[in-house]
Coordinates of C-alpha atoms and ligand atoms in Angstrom, one line a residue:
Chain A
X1 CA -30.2 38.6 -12.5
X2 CA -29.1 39.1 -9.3
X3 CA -29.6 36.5 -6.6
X4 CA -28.7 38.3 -3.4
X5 CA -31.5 40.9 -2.9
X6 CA -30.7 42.2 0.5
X7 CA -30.7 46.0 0.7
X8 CA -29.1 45.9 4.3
X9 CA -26.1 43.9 3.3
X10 CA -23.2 46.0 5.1
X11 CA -20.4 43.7 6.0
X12 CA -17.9 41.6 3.7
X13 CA -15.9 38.8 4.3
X14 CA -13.2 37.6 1.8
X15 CA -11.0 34.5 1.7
X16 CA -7.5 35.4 0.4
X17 CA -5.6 32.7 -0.8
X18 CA -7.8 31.5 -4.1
X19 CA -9.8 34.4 -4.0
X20 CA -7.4 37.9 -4.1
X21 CA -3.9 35.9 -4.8
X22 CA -3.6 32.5 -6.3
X23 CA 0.2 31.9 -5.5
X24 CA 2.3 35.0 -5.8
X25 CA 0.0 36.8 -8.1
X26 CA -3.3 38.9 -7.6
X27 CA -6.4 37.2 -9.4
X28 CA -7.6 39.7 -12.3
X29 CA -9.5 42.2 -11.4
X30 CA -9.9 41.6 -7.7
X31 CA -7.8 44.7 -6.8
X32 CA -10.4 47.0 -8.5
X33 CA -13.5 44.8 -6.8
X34 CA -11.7 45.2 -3.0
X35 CA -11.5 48.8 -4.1
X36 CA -15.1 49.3 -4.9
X37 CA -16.7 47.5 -2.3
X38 CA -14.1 49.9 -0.1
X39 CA -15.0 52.9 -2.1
X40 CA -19.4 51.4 -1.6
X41 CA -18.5 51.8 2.2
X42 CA -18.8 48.6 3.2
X43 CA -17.0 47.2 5.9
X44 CA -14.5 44.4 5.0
X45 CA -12.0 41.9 6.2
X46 CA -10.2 39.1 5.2
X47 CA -11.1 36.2 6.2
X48 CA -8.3 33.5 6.2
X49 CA -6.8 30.3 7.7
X50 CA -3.7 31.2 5.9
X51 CA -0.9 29.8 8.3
X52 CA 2.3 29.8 6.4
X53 CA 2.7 33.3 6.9
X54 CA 2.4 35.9 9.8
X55 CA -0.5 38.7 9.5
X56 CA 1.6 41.2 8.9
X57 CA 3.8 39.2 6.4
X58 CA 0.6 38.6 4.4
X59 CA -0.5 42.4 4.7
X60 CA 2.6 43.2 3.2
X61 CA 2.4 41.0 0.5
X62 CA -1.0 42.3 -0.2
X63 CA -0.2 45.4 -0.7
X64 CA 2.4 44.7 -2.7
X65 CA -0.2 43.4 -5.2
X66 CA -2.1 46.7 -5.1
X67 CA -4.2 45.9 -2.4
X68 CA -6.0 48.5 -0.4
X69 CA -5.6 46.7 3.0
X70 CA -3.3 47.0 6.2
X71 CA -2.5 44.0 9.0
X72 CA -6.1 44.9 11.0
X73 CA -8.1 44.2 8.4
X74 CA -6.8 39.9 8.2
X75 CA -8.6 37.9 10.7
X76 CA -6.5 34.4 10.7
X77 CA -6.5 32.0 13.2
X78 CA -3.1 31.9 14.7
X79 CA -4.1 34.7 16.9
X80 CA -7.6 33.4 18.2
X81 CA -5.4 30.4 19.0
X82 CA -2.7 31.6 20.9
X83 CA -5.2 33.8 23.3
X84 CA -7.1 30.3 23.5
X85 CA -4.0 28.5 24.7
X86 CA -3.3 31.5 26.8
X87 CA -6.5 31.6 28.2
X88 CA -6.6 27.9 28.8
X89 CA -2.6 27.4 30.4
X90 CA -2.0 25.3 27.1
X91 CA 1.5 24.5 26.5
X92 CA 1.5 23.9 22.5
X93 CA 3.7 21.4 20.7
X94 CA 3.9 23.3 17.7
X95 CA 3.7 21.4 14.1
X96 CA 3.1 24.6 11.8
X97 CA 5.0 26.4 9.0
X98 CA 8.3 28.1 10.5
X99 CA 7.2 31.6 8.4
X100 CA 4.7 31.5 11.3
X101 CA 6.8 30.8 14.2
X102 CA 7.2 34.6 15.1
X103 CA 3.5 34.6 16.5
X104 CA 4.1 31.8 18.8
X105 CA 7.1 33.9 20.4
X106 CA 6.6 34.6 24.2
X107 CA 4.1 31.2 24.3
X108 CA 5.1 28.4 27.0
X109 CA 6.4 25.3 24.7
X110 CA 7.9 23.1 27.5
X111 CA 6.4 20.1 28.2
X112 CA 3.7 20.3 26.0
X113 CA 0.3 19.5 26.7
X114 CA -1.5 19.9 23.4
X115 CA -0.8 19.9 19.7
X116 CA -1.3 22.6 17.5
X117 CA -1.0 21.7 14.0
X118 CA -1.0 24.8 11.1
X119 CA -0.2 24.5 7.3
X120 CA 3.4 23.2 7.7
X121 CA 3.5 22.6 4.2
X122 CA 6.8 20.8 3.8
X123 CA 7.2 20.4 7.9
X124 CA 4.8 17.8 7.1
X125 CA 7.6 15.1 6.9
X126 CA 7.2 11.3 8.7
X127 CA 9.0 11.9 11.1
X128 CA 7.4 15.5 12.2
X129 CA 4.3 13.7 12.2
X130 CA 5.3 10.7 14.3
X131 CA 6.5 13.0 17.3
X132 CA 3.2 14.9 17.3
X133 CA 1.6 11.8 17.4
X134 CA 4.0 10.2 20.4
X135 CA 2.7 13.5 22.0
X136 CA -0.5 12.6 21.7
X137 CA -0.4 9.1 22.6
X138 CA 1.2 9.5 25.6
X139 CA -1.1 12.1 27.1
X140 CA -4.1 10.7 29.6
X141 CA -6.1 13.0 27.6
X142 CA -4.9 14.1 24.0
X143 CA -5.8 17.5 23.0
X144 CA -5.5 18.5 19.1
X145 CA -5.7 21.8 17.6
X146 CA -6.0 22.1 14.2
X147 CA -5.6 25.8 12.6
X148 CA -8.4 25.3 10.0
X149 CA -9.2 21.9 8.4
X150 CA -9.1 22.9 5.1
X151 CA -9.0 20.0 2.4
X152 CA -6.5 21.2 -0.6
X153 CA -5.4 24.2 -1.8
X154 CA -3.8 25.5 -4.9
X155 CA 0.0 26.0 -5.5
X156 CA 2.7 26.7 -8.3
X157 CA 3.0 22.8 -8.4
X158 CA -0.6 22.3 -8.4
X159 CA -3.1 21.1 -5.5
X160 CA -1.2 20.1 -2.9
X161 CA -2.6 18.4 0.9
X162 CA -3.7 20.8 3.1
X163 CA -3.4 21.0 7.4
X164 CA -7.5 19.2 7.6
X165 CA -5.6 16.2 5.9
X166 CA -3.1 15.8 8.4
X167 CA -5.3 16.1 11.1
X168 CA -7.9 13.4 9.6
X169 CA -4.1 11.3 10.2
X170 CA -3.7 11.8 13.7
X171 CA -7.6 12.4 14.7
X172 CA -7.2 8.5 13.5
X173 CA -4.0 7.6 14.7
X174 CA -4.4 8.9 18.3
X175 CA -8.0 8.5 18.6
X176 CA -8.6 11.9 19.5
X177 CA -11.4 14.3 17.8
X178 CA -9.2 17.7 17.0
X179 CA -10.9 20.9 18.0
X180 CA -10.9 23.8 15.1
X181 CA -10.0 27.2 15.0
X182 CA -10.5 28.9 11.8
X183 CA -12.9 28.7 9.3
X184 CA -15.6 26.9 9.0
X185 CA -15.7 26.8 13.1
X186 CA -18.4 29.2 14.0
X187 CA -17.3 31.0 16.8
X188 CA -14.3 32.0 14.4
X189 CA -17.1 33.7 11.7
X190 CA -19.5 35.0 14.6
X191 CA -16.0 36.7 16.5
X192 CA -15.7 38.4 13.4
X193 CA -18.5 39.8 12.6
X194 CA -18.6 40.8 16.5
X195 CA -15.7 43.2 15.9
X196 CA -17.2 44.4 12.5
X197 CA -20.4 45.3 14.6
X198 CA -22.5 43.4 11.6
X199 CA -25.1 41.3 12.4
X200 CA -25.0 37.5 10.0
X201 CA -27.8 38.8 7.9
X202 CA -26.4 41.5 6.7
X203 CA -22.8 40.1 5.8
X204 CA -21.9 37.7 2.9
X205 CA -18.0 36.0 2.5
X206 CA -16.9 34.9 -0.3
X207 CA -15.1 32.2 -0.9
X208 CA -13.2 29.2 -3.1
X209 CA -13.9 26.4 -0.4
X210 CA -17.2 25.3 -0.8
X211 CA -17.2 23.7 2.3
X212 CA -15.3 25.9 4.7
X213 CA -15.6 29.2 3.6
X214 CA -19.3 28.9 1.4
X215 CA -20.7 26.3 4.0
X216 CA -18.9 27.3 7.5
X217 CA -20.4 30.8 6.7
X218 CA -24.2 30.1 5.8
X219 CA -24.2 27.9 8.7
X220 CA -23.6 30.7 11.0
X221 CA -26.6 32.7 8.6
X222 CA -24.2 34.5 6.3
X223 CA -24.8 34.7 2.4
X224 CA -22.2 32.5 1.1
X225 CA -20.8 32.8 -2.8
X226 CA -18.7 30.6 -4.2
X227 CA -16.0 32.1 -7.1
X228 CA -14.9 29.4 -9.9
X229 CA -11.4 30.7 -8.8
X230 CA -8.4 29.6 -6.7
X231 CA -9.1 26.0 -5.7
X232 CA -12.9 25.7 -6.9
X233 CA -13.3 22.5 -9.1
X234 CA -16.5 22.0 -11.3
X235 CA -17.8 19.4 -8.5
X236 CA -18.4 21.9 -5.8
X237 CA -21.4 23.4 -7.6
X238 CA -22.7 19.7 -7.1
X239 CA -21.7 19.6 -3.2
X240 CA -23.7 17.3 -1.7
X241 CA -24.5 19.4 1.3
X242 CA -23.4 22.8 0.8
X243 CA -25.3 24.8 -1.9
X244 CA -23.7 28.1 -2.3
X245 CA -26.2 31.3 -2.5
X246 CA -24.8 32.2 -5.7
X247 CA -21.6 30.5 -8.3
X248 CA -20.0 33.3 -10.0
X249 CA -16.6 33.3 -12.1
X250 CA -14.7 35.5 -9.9
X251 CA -14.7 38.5 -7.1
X252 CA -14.8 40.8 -9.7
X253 CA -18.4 39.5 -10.6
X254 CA -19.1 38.8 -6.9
X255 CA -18.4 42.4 -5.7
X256 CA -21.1 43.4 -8.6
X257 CA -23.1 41.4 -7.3
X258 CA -22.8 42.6 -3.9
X259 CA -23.3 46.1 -4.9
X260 CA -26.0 45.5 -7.1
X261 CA -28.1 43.6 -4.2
X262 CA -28.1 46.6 -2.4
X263 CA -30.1 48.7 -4.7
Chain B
X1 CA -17.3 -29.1 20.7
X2 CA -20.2 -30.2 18.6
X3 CA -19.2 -32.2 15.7
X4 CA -20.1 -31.3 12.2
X5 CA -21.0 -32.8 9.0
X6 CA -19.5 -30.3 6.9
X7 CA -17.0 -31.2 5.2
X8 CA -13.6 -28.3 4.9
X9 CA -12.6 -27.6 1.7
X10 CA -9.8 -24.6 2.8
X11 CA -7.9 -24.1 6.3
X12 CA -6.6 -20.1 6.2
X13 CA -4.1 -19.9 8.9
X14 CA -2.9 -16.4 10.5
X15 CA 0.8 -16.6 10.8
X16 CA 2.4 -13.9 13.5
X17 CA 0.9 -15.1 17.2
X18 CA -0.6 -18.3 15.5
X19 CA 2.2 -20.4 14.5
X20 CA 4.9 -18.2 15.2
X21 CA 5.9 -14.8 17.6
X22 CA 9.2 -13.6 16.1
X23 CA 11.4 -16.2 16.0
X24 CA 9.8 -19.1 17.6
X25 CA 7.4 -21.5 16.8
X26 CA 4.7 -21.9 19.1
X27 CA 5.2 -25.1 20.5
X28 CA 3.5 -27.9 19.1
X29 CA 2.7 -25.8 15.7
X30 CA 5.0 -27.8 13.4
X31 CA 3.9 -30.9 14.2
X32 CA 0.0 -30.1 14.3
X33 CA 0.7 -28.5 10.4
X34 CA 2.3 -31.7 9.4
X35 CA -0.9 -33.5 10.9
X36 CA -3.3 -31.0 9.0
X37 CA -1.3 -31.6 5.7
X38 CA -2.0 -35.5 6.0
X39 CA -5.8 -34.4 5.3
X40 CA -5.0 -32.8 2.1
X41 CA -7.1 -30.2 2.9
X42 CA -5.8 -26.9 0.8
X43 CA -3.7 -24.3 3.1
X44 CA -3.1 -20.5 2.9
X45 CA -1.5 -19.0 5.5
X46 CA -2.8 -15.6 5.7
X47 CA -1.3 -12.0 7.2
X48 CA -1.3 -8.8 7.0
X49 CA 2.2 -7.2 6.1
X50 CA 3.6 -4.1 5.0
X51 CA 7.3 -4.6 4.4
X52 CA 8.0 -8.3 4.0
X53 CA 7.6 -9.8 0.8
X54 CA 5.9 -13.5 0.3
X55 CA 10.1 -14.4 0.0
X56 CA 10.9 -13.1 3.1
X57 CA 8.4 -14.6 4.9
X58 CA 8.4 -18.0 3.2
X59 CA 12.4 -18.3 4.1
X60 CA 11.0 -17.1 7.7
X61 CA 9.0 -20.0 8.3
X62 CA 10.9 -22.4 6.7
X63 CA 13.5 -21.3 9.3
X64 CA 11.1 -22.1 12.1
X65 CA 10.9 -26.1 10.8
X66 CA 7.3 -25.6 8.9
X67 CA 6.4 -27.2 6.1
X68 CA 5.1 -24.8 3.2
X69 CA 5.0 -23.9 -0.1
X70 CA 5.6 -20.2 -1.1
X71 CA 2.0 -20.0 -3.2
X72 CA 0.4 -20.8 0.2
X73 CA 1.2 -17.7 1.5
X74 CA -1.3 -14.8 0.8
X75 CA 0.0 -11.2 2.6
X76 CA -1.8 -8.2 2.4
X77 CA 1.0 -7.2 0.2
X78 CA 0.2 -10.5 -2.2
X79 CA -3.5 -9.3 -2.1
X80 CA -2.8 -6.0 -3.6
X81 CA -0.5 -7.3 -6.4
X82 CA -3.1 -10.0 -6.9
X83 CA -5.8 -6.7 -7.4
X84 CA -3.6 -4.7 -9.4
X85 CA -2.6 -7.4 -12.2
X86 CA -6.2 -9.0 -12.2
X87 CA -7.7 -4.9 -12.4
X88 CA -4.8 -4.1 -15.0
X89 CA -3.7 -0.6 -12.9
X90 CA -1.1 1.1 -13.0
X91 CA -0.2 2.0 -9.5
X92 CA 1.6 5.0 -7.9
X93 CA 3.2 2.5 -5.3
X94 CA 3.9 4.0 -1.7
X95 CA 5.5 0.8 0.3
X96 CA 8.6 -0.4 1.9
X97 CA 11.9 -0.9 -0.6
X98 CA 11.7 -4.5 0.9
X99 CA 7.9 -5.2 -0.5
X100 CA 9.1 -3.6 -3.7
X101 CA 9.6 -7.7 -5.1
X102 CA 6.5 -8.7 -4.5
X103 CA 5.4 -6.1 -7.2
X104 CA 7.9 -7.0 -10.1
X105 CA 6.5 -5.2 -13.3
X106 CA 4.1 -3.1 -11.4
X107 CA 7.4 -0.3 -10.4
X108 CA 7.7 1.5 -13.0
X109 CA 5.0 3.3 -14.7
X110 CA 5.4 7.3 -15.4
X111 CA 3.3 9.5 -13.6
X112 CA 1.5 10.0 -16.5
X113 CA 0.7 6.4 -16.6
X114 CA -0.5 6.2 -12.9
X115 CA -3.9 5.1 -12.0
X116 CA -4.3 4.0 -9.0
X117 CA -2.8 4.8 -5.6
X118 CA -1.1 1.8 -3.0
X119 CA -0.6 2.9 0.5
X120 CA 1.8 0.3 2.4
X121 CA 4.2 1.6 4.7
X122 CA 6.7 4.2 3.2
X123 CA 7.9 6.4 5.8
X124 CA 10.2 7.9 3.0
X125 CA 7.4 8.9 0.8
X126 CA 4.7 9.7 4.0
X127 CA 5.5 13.6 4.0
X128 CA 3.9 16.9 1.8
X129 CA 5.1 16.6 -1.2
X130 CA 4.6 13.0 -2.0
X131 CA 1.3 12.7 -0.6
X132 CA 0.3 16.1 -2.6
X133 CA 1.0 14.1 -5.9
X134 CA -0.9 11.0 -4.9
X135 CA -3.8 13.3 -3.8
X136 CA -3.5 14.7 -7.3
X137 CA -3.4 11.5 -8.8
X138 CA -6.8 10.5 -6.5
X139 CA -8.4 13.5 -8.3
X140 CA -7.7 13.0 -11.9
X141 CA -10.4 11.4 -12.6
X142 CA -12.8 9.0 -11.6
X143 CA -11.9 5.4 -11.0
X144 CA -8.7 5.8 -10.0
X145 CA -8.6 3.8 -6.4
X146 CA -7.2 4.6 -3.5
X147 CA -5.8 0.9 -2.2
X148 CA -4.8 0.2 1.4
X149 CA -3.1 -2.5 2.4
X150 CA -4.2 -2.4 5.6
X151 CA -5.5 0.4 8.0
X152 CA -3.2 -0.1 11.0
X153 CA -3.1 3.0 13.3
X154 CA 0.4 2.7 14.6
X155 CA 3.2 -0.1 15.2
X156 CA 5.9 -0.9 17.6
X157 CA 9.6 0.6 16.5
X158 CA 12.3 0.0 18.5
X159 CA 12.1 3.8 19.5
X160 CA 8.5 3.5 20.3
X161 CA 5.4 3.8 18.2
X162 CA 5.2 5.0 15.0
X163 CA 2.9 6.0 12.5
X164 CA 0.9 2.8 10.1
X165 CA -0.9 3.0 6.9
X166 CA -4.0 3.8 8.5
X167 CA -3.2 7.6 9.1
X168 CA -2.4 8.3 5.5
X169 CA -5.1 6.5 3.9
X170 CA -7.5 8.7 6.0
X171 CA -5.4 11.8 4.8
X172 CA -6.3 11.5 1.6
X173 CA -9.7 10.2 1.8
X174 CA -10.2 13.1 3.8
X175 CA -8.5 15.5 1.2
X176 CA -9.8 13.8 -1.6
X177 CA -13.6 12.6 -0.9
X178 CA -12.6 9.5 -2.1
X179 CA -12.9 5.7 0.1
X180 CA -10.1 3.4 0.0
X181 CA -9.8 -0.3 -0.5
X182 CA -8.4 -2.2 2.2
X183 CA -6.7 -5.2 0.8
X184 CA -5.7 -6.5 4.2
X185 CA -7.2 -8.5 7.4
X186 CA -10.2 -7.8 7.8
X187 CA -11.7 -7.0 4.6
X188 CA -13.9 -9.2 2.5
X189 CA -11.9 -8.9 -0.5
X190 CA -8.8 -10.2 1.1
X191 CA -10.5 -13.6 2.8
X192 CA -12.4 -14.0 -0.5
X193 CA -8.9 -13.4 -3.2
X194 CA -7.5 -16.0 -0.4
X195 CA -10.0 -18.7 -0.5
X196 CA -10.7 -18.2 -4.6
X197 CA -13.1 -20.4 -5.3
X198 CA -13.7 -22.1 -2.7
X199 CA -17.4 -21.6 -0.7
X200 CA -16.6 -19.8 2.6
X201 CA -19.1 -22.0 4.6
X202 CA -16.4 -24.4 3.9
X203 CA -13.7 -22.6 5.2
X204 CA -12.2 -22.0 8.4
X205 CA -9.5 -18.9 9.6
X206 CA -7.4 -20.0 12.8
X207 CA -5.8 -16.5 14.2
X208 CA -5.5 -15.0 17.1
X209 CA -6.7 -11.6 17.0
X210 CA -10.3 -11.8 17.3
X211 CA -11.4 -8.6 14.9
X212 CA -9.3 -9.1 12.4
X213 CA -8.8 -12.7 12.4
X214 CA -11.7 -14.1 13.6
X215 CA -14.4 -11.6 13.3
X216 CA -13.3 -10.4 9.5
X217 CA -13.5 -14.1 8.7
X218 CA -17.0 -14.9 10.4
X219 CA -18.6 -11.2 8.4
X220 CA -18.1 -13.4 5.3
X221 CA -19.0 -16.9 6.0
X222 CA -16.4 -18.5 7.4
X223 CA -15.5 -20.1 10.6
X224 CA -13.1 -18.5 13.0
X225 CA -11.3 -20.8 15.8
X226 CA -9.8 -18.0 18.1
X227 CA -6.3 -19.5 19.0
X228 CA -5.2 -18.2 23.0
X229 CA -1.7 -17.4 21.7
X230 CA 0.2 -14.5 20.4
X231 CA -1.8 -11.3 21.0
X232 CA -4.6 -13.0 22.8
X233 CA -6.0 -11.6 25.7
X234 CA -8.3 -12.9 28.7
X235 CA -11.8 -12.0 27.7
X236 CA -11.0 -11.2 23.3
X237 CA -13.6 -14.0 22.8
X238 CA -16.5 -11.9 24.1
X239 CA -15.3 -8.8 21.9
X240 CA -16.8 -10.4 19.1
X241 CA -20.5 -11.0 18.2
X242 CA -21.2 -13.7 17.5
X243 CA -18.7 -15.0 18.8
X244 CA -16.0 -16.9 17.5
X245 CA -17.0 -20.8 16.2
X246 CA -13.8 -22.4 18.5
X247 CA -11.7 -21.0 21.4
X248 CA -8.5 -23.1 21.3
X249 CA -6.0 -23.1 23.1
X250 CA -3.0 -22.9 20.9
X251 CA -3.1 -24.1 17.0
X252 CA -2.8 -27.6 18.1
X253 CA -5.7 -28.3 19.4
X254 CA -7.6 -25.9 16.5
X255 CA -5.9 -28.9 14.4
X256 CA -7.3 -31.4 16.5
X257 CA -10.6 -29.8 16.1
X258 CA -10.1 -29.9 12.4
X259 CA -9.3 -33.1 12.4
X260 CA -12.0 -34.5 14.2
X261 CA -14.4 -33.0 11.8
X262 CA -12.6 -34.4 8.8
X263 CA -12.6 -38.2 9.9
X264 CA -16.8 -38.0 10.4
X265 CA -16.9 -36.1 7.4
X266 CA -15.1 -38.7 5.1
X267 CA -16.8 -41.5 7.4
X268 CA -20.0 -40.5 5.7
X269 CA -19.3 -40.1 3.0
Ligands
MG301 MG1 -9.1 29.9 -0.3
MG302 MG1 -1.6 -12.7 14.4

């Protein structure tokens, strides 16, 4: 069976954490599928909103596990954000995981007029989140970046909240609709696929968020799978909205698929 | 104010900016209560709270010279204690150390145990870690509620505002797909667990914020006399639609009101 017929599928786009690592280990087998799809020719990057660690922290750690990939190859959002900010004469209050400090180095953080909030993970603390909001409450007009909205992801301990809940706190406390970069936002997909030189059609990402990574990248017109790895729980194949082009246990079987639906 | 022939069968009365800001009684208040006790008509007095436990506030107002019982006072905190004994859960409790009384046998169940999930105001347990677990808790199964006891955005510290309930409760409805209960001002559930069996038609809610208060109170029957005290502003009465059944004032005259409407009510009968 294969439910991805599309002979001129040439560009692929993996999530990382659930999907090639679930904590500090590699997922079986998806060393040898990143290597085939490599070895296929097709072009590939890692699609992330990873914020706990710096690119080039994460490439490190990913070749560690075996992986075939260097710091170009990661597309995460801290650094759309930071030309954003640049772009825009945004001074950021930062509430983001200090691994990831390094890559705000060199920004303006005086007198802030925004909030940028990442995966701070245990900067996540009351009091943390009382000053970004007293940021926010005090501007005339609050501005809110979120790095990614994802819902949960899965830890040594278990699921644990991720940044999307914390800015569902403040969207509500300050009144303030945050504006996304990372997946599912679709100038963060389309970007990508810009610099791949692949049109939508002809890419697929696969994922273990339904919503973000599966949904975010079918509406843009990517092929979205969904892998029954990482995060996934039995409910997302019943998502309401979202309804992933294909379910499959993990890459390993997704990267057959892949090849396969170019025959 | 057009008189009517319904008789009142249950007065709820908002407490902070009704009878009382901080520590003064608004004047006339105690006197007008005593008046509205001569009726016999039952009394709760009704507010939402995140820290203070139906103790602390019942040695409050006694302090301030009213006359009350302790079961007369029904707290957003009482509500959800009320829910969790009459439900049987086992809740993963996230409120103030000084609310902790109010929920005597309820403290100490085992995570294993847990099901169900209170959000009061905890700034000790409102960071990562804490709120992973009750999101893990949310997602064990179904049925196991996510309880609010009220959905406040922000209050007033002495170092400026800080973070309510509100925020957290969306966090994890966010997170976990899941809808809270709010046990607080406005919700049905709280004006119904207050007035327990008594017909809302019957009832009237004297407060002065006129969404929680008045509005929450009229969305289920009641009456609502808007008192002009406390948080009040020029203009709140319009906010509202319909709007509310009596704009008083102060309590005082929402007693007179009341007690006007009780003297035709037992003259025809
Ligand atoms: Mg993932
Ligand atoms: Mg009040």
């Amino acid at each position: 069976m294969n439910l991805l017929k599309n002979p001129r599928l040439n560009g692929v786009l993996l999530d990382v954490t659930g999907v090639l690592k679930d904590g500090g280990t590699a997922i079986h087998g998806s060393v040898e599928a990143v290597r085939k799809l490599r070895e296929a020719g097709l072009k590939i990057r890692l699609v992330t909103n990873e914020t706990q660690v710096t690119r080039r922290a994460l490439a490190e750690n990913l070749l560690d596990l075996g992986y075939p990939v260097q710091e170009l190859d990661i597309v995460s959002p801290c650094p759309a954000l930071i030309s954003f900010l640049q772009r825009e004469n945004l001074r950021p209050h930062l509430l983001v995981h200090s691994n990831v400090l390094p890559e705000f180095e060199g920004i303006d953080q005086s007198n802030p007029n925004c909030v940028v909030l990442g995966d701070a993970a245990e900067n996540f603390t009351y009091e943390h989140l009382n000053e970004a909001f007293g940021i926010l409450i005090n501007m005339k007009k609050p501005r809110l970046f979120s790095l990614g909205r994802g819902r949960y992801y899965s830890d040594k301990e278990g699921l644990m909240l991720d940044v999307g809940a914390f800015t569902a706190a403040l969207e509500y406390a300050a009144d303030v609709k945050a504006e996304i970069i990372g997946k599912p936002q679709p100038e963060f997909f389309r970007s990508t696929l810009k610099d791949m030189g692949v049109e939508p059609e002809e890419a697929v990402m696969v994922g273990d968020d339904v919503v973000s990574d599966v949904g975010g990248a079918q509406d843009c017109g990517l092929t979205g799978v969904l892998v029954r790895t990482g995060k996934y729980r039995p409910s997302d194949e019943k998502h309401p909205t979202v309804h992933p082009d294909a379910v499959v246990d993990d890459l390993a079987h997704a990267a057959n698929l892949i090849l396969e639906s170019r025959k | 104010m057009a008189s009517r022939k319904v008789p009142i069968k249950a007065v709820l009365i908002d407490l902070s900016g009704t009878l009382h800001v901080e520590n003064t009684a608004i004047p006339g208040a105690v006197d007008s209560l005593k008046k509205l006790r001569g009726t016999g008509i039952p009394i709760k007095f009704v507010t939402n709270t995140t820290k203070e436990s139906r103790r602390c506030l019942f040695e409050r107002l006694i302090g301030l010279g009213l006359e009350l019982r302790k079961d007369e006072i029904w707290s957003s905190l009482w509500a959800a204690q009320d829910l969790l004994r009459s439900r049987n859960l086992k809740p993963m409790l996230m409120v103030d150390d000084a609310a902790l009384e109010d929920f005597s046998g309820l403290t100490d169940y085992g995570e294993e145990e847990q099901n169900a999930v209170v959000i009061g105001l905890a700034p000790s347990m409102f960071n990562f870690s804490q709120l992973s677990k009750a999101f893990r808790l949310l997602l064990t199964g179904a049925g196991v509620p996510l309880i609010a006891i009220h959905c406040g955005r922000y209050y007033k510290r002495c170092d400026g505002l800080a973070l309510g309930p509100g925020p957290f409760v969306r966090a994890l409805e966010y997170a976990s797909g899941c809808h809270s209960e709010v046990v607080g001002k406005p919700s049905p559930t709280f004006f119904r667990s207050a007035l327990g069996d008594v017909d809302p038609a019957y009832a009237v809610m004297i407060g002065d914020d006129v969404k929680d208060d008045i509005g929450g109170a009229q969305a289920m029957g009641m009456r609502g006399f808007l008192v002009q005290t406390g948080k009040y502003r020029t203009g709140d009465e319009s906010r509202i639609s319909p709007g509310p059944a009596a704009v008083c004032p102060s309590f005082s005259e929402a007693v007179d009101i009341l007690l006007k409407e009780y003297a035709q009510s037992e003259g025809d009968s």
